[in-house]
CSV table of C-alpha atoms in Angstrom, one decimal:
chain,number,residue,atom,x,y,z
A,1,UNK,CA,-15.5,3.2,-22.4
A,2,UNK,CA,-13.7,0.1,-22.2
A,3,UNK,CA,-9.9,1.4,-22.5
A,4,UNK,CA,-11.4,4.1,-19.7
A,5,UNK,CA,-12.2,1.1,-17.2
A,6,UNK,CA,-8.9,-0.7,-18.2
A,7,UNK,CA,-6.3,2.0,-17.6
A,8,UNK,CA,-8.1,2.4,-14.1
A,9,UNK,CA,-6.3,-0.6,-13.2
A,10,UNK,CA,-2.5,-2.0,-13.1
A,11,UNK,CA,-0.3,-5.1,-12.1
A,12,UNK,CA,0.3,-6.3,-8.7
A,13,UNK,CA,3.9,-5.4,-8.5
A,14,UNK,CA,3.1,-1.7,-10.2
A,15,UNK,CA,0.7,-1.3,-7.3
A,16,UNK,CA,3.5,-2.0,-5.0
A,17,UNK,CA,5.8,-0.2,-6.3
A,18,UNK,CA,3.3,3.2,-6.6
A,19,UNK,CA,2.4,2.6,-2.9
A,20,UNK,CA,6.3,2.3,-1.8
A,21,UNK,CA,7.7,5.3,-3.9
A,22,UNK,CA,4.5,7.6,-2.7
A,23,UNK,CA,4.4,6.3,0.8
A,24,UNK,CA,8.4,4.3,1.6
A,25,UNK,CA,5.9,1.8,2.9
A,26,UNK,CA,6.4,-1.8,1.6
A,27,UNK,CA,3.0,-4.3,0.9
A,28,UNK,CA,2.9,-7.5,-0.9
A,29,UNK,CA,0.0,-8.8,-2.3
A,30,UNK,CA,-1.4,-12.2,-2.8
A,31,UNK,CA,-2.9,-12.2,-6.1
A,32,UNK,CA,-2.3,-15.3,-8.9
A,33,UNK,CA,0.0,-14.0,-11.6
A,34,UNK,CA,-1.6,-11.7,-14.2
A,35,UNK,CA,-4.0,-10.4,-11.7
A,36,UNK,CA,-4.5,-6.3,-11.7
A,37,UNK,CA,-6.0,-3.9,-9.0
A,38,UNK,CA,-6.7,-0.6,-9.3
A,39,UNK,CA,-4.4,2.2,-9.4
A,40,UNK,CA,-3.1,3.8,-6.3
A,41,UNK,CA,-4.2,7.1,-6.9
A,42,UNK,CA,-2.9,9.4,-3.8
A,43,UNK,CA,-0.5,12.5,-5.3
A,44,UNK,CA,0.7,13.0,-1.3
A,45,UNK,CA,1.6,10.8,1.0
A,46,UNK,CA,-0.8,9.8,4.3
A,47,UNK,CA,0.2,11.5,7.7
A,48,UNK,CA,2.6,10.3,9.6
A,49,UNK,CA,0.1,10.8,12.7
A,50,UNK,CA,-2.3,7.7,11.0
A,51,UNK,CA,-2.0,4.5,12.3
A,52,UNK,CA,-1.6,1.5,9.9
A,53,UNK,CA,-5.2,0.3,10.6
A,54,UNK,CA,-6.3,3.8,9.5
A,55,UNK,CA,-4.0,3.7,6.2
A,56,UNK,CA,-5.0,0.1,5.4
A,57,UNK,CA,-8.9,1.3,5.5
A,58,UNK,CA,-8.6,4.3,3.7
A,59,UNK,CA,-6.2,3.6,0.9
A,60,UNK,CA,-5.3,0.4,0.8
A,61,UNK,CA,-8.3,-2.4,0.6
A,62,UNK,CA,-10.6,-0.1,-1.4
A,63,UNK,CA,-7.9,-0.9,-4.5
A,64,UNK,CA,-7.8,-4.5,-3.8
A,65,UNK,CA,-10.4,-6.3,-5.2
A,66,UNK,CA,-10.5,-8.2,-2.4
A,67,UNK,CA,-6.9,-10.2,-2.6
A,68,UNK,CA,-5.0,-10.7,0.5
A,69,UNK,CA,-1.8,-8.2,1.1
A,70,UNK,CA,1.0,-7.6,4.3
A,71,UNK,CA,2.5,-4.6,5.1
A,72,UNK,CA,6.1,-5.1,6.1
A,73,UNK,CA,8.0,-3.4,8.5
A,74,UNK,CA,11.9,-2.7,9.0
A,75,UNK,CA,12.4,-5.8,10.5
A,76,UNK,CA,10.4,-8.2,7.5
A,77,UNK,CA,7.2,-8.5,10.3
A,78,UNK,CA,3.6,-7.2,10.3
A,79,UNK,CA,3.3,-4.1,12.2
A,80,UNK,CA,0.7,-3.6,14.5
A,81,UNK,CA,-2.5,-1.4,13.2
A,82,UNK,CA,-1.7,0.8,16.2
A,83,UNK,CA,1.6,2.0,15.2
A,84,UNK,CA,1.5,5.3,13.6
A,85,UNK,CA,3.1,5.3,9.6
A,86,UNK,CA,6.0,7.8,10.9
A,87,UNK,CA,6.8,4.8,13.3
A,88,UNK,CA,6.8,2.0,10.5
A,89,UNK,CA,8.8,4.4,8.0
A,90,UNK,CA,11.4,4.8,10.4
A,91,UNK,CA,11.4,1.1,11.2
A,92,UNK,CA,13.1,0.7,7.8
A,93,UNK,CA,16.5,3.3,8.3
A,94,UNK,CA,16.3,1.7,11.8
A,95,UNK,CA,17.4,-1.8,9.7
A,96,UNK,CA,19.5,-0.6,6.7
């Protein structure tokens, strides 16, 4: 039961990198070094009609235990919670 519980769960940075290859959105975490969270487990990535509150609530803090993240935009800021994710994708070709 153990191993079960344990490969429910990964490193920061494989968290990030799961959320940016499903969703091309980029978070950081603040978590000490060694910390793990669980898996992002989504096979399809959120509507672009969602707005970044919505995405945050739904698939982001539930996997967090709690730690403190950012979601980055094209220009290295915090996007708004209003701005829809088809918005804050594009915000990153925009500043290539």
């Amino acid at each position: 039961m153990e191993n079960q519980n344990e490969d429910q769960y990964v490193s920061v940075a494989e968290f990030e990198a799961s959320v940016l290859e499903m969703e091309d959105i980029i978070i950081r975490v603040r978590a000490p070094i060694g910390a793990k969270v669980l898996k992002y487990p989504y096979q399809r990535k959120a509507a672009g009609s969602q707005s970044v509150s919505e995405f945050i609530e739904g698939r982001i803090k539930p996997l967090l235990c709690g730690y403190e993240f950012s979601i980055i935009d094209g220009n290295y800021g915090q996007p708004h919670g209003r701005l829809r994710l088809e918005n804050l994708r594009d915000s990153y070709a925009q500043n290539k």
